[in-house]
Amino acid sequence: MKDKVRIEVLLPATQRTYDFRVPFDITVEQGAQLISRILAARESARYAANNEVDLMFLDGPLSGQIVNPKETFRSLVLSNDVVEGSQMMLA
């Protein structure tokens, strides 16, 4: 899909990974909030949405670091910090 990147997001509450396609031109903060709301709807018994949610890198050289919430996914793709299938976690 043009202008979107697929990321895998681990939800610690369920220990499951979910695939998302996020638009390049939204910020990480917007993407994390959207993902949080989607997962809260899908896993309502185990997870509640949170506007203070962050994304953390789970693979590559930045593993364990919180992603800057003000960055766009486009800038992360252009810098190769996020590639198709990058693994992240809601934190």
PDB file of C-alpha atoms in Angstrom:
ATOM      1  CA  MET A   1       0.000   0.000   0.000  1.00  0.00           C
ATOM      2  CA  LYS A   2       1.341   3.359  -1.014  1.00  0.00           C
ATOM      3  CA  ASP A   3       2.396   5.777   1.727  1.00  0.00           C
ATOM      4  CA  LYS A   4       1.858   3.284   4.535  1.00  0.00           C
ATOM      5  CA  VAL A   5       4.198   1.022   6.436  1.00  0.00           C
ATOM      6  CA  ARG A   6       3.332  -2.268   8.124  1.00  0.00           C
ATOM      7  CA  ILE A   7       4.453  -2.603  11.727  1.00  0.00           C
ATOM      8  CA  GLU A   8       3.990  -5.421  14.199  1.00  0.00           C
ATOM      9  CA  VAL A   9       2.841  -4.232  17.621  1.00  0.00           C
ATOM     10  CA  LEU A  10       3.151  -6.321  20.778  1.00  0.00           C
ATOM     11  CA  LEU A  11       0.414  -5.739  23.348  1.00  0.00           C
ATOM     12  CA  PRO A  12       1.931  -6.761  26.709  1.00  0.00           C
ATOM     13  CA  ALA A  13      -1.505  -7.335  28.274  1.00  0.00           C
ATOM     14  CA  THR A  14      -2.174 -10.205  25.869  1.00  0.00           C
ATOM     15  CA  GLN A  15       1.398 -11.132  24.889  1.00  0.00           C
ATOM     16  CA  ARG A  16       0.156 -11.145  21.287  1.00  0.00           C
ATOM     17  CA  THR A  17       1.459  -9.284  18.257  1.00  0.00           C
ATOM     18  CA  TYR A  18      -0.894  -7.421  15.930  1.00  0.00           C
ATOM     19  CA  ASP A  19      -0.194  -6.136  12.408  1.00  0.00           C
ATOM     20  CA  PHE A  20      -0.994  -2.536  11.543  1.00  0.00           C
ATOM     21  CA  ARG A  21      -0.523  -0.431   8.425  1.00  0.00           C
ATOM     22  CA  VAL A  22       0.119   3.132   9.489  1.00  0.00           C
ATOM     23  CA  PRO A  23       0.106   6.169   7.192  1.00  0.00           C
ATOM     24  CA  PHE A  24       3.473   7.833   6.664  1.00  0.00           C
ATOM     25  CA  ASP A  25       2.194  11.305   7.488  1.00  0.00           C
ATOM     26  CA  ILE A  26       0.863  10.779  10.998  1.00  0.00           C
ATOM     27  CA  THR A  27       3.017  11.226  14.060  1.00  0.00           C
ATOM     28  CA  VAL A  28       4.065   8.323  16.227  1.00  0.00           C
ATOM     29  CA  GLU A  29       1.886   9.812  18.973  1.00  0.00           C
ATOM     30  CA  GLN A  30      -1.185   9.777  16.712  1.00  0.00           C
ATOM     31  CA  GLY A  31      -0.375   6.263  15.528  1.00  0.00           C
ATOM     32  CA  ALA A  32       0.111   4.946  19.063  1.00  0.00           C
ATOM     33  CA  GLN A  33      -3.206   6.453  20.192  1.00  0.00           C
ATOM     34  CA  LEU A  34      -5.022   4.996  17.186  1.00  0.00           C
ATOM     35  CA  ILE A  35      -3.471   1.566  17.742  1.00  0.00           C
ATOM     36  CA  SER A  36      -4.369   1.787  21.443  1.00  0.00           C
ATOM     37  CA  ARG A  37      -8.037   2.513  20.642  1.00  0.00           C
ATOM     38  CA  ILE A  38      -8.224  -0.305  18.084  1.00  0.00           C
ATOM     39  CA  LEU A  39      -6.686  -2.819  20.478  1.00  0.00           C
ATOM     40  CA  ALA A  40      -8.955  -1.656  23.326  1.00  0.00           C
ATOM     41  CA  ALA A  41     -11.971  -2.384  21.120  1.00  0.00           C
ATOM     42  CA  ARG A  42     -10.600  -5.778  20.127  1.00  0.00           C
ATOM     43  CA  GLU A  43      -9.264  -6.840  23.549  1.00  0.00           C
ATOM     44  CA  SER A  44     -11.638  -4.967  25.866  1.00  0.00           C
ATOM     45  CA  ALA A  45     -11.452  -7.628  28.587  1.00  0.00           C
ATOM     46  CA  ARG A  46      -7.673  -7.201  28.929  1.00  0.00           C
ATOM     47  CA  TYR A  47      -6.803  -3.710  27.723  1.00  0.00           C
ATOM     48  CA  ALA A  48      -8.170  -0.164  28.018  1.00  0.00           C
ATOM     49  CA  ALA A  49      -7.177   2.619  25.628  1.00  0.00           C
ATOM     50  CA  ASN A  50      -4.745   5.206  26.915  1.00  0.00           C
ATOM     51  CA  ASN A  51      -3.898   8.587  25.360  1.00  0.00           C
ATOM     52  CA  GLU A  52      -0.535   8.551  27.148  1.00  0.00           C
ATOM     53  CA  VAL A  53       0.641   5.439  25.283  1.00  0.00           C
ATOM     54  CA  ASP A  54       4.017   5.257  23.549  1.00  0.00           C
ATOM     55  CA  LEU A  55       5.608   2.933  21.024  1.00  0.00           C
ATOM     56  CA  MET A  56       8.914   1.216  21.790  1.00  0.00           C
ATOM     57  CA  PHE A  57      11.279  -0.361  19.271  1.00  0.00           C
ATOM     58  CA  LEU A  58      11.624  -4.134  19.770  1.00  0.00           C
ATOM     59  CA  ASP A  59      14.113  -4.869  16.997  1.00  0.00           C
ATOM     60  CA  GLY A  60      17.155  -3.357  15.358  1.00  0.00           C
ATOM     61  CA  PRO A  61      19.777  -1.073  16.861  1.00  0.00           C
ATOM     62  CA  LEU A  62      17.129   1.060  18.631  1.00  0.00           C
ATOM     63  CA  SER A  63      15.580  -1.919  20.460  1.00  0.00           C
ATOM     64  CA  GLY A  64      14.282  -0.908  23.884  1.00  0.00           C
ATOM     65  CA  GLN A  65      14.034   2.800  23.064  1.00  0.00           C
ATOM     66  CA  ILE A  66      10.796   4.769  23.100  1.00  0.00           C
ATOM     67  CA  VAL A  67      10.058   6.233  19.668  1.00  0.00           C
ATOM     68  CA  ASN A  68       9.944  10.036  19.598  1.00  0.00           C
ATOM     69  CA  PRO A  69       6.181  10.744  19.643  1.00  0.00           C
ATOM     70  CA  LYS A  70       6.590  13.878  17.500  1.00  0.00           C
ATOM     71  CA  GLU A  71       8.306  12.058  14.596  1.00  0.00           C
ATOM     72  CA  THR A  72       6.251  11.082  11.584  1.00  0.00           C
ATOM     73  CA  PHE A  73       6.365   7.543  10.314  1.00  0.00           C
ATOM     74  CA  ARG A  74       7.633   8.968   7.008  1.00  0.00           C
ATOM     75  CA  SER A  75      10.759  10.381   8.682  1.00  0.00           C
ATOM     76  CA  LEU A  76      11.329   7.094  10.505  1.00  0.00           C
ATOM     77  CA  VAL A  77      11.055   5.168   7.218  1.00  0.00           C
ATOM     78  CA  LEU A  78      13.369   7.597   5.412  1.00  0.00           C
ATOM     79  CA  SER A  79      15.983   7.193   8.170  1.00  0.00           C
ATOM     80  CA  ASN A  80      15.549   3.371   8.067  1.00  0.00           C
ATOM     81  CA  ASP A  81      14.578   3.320  11.753  1.00  0.00           C
ATOM     82  CA  VAL A  82      11.263   1.755  10.672  1.00  0.00           C
ATOM     83  CA  VAL A  83      11.063  -0.748   7.837  1.00  0.00           C
ATOM     84  CA  GLU A  84       8.259  -2.962   6.570  1.00  0.00           C
ATOM     85  CA  GLY A  85       7.451  -5.369   9.433  1.00  0.00           C
ATOM     86  CA  SER A  86       9.317  -3.478  12.187  1.00  0.00           C
ATOM     87  CA  GLN A  87       8.496  -4.817  15.625  1.00  0.00           C
ATOM     88  CA  MET A  88       7.245  -2.410  18.271  1.00  0.00           C
ATOM     89  CA  MET A  89       5.452  -2.567  21.601  1.00  0.00           C
ATOM     90  CA  LEU A  90       2.831  -0.392  23.228  1.00  0.00           C
ATOM     91  CA  ALA A  91       4.457   1.087  26.322  1.00  0.00           C
TER      92      ALA A  91
END
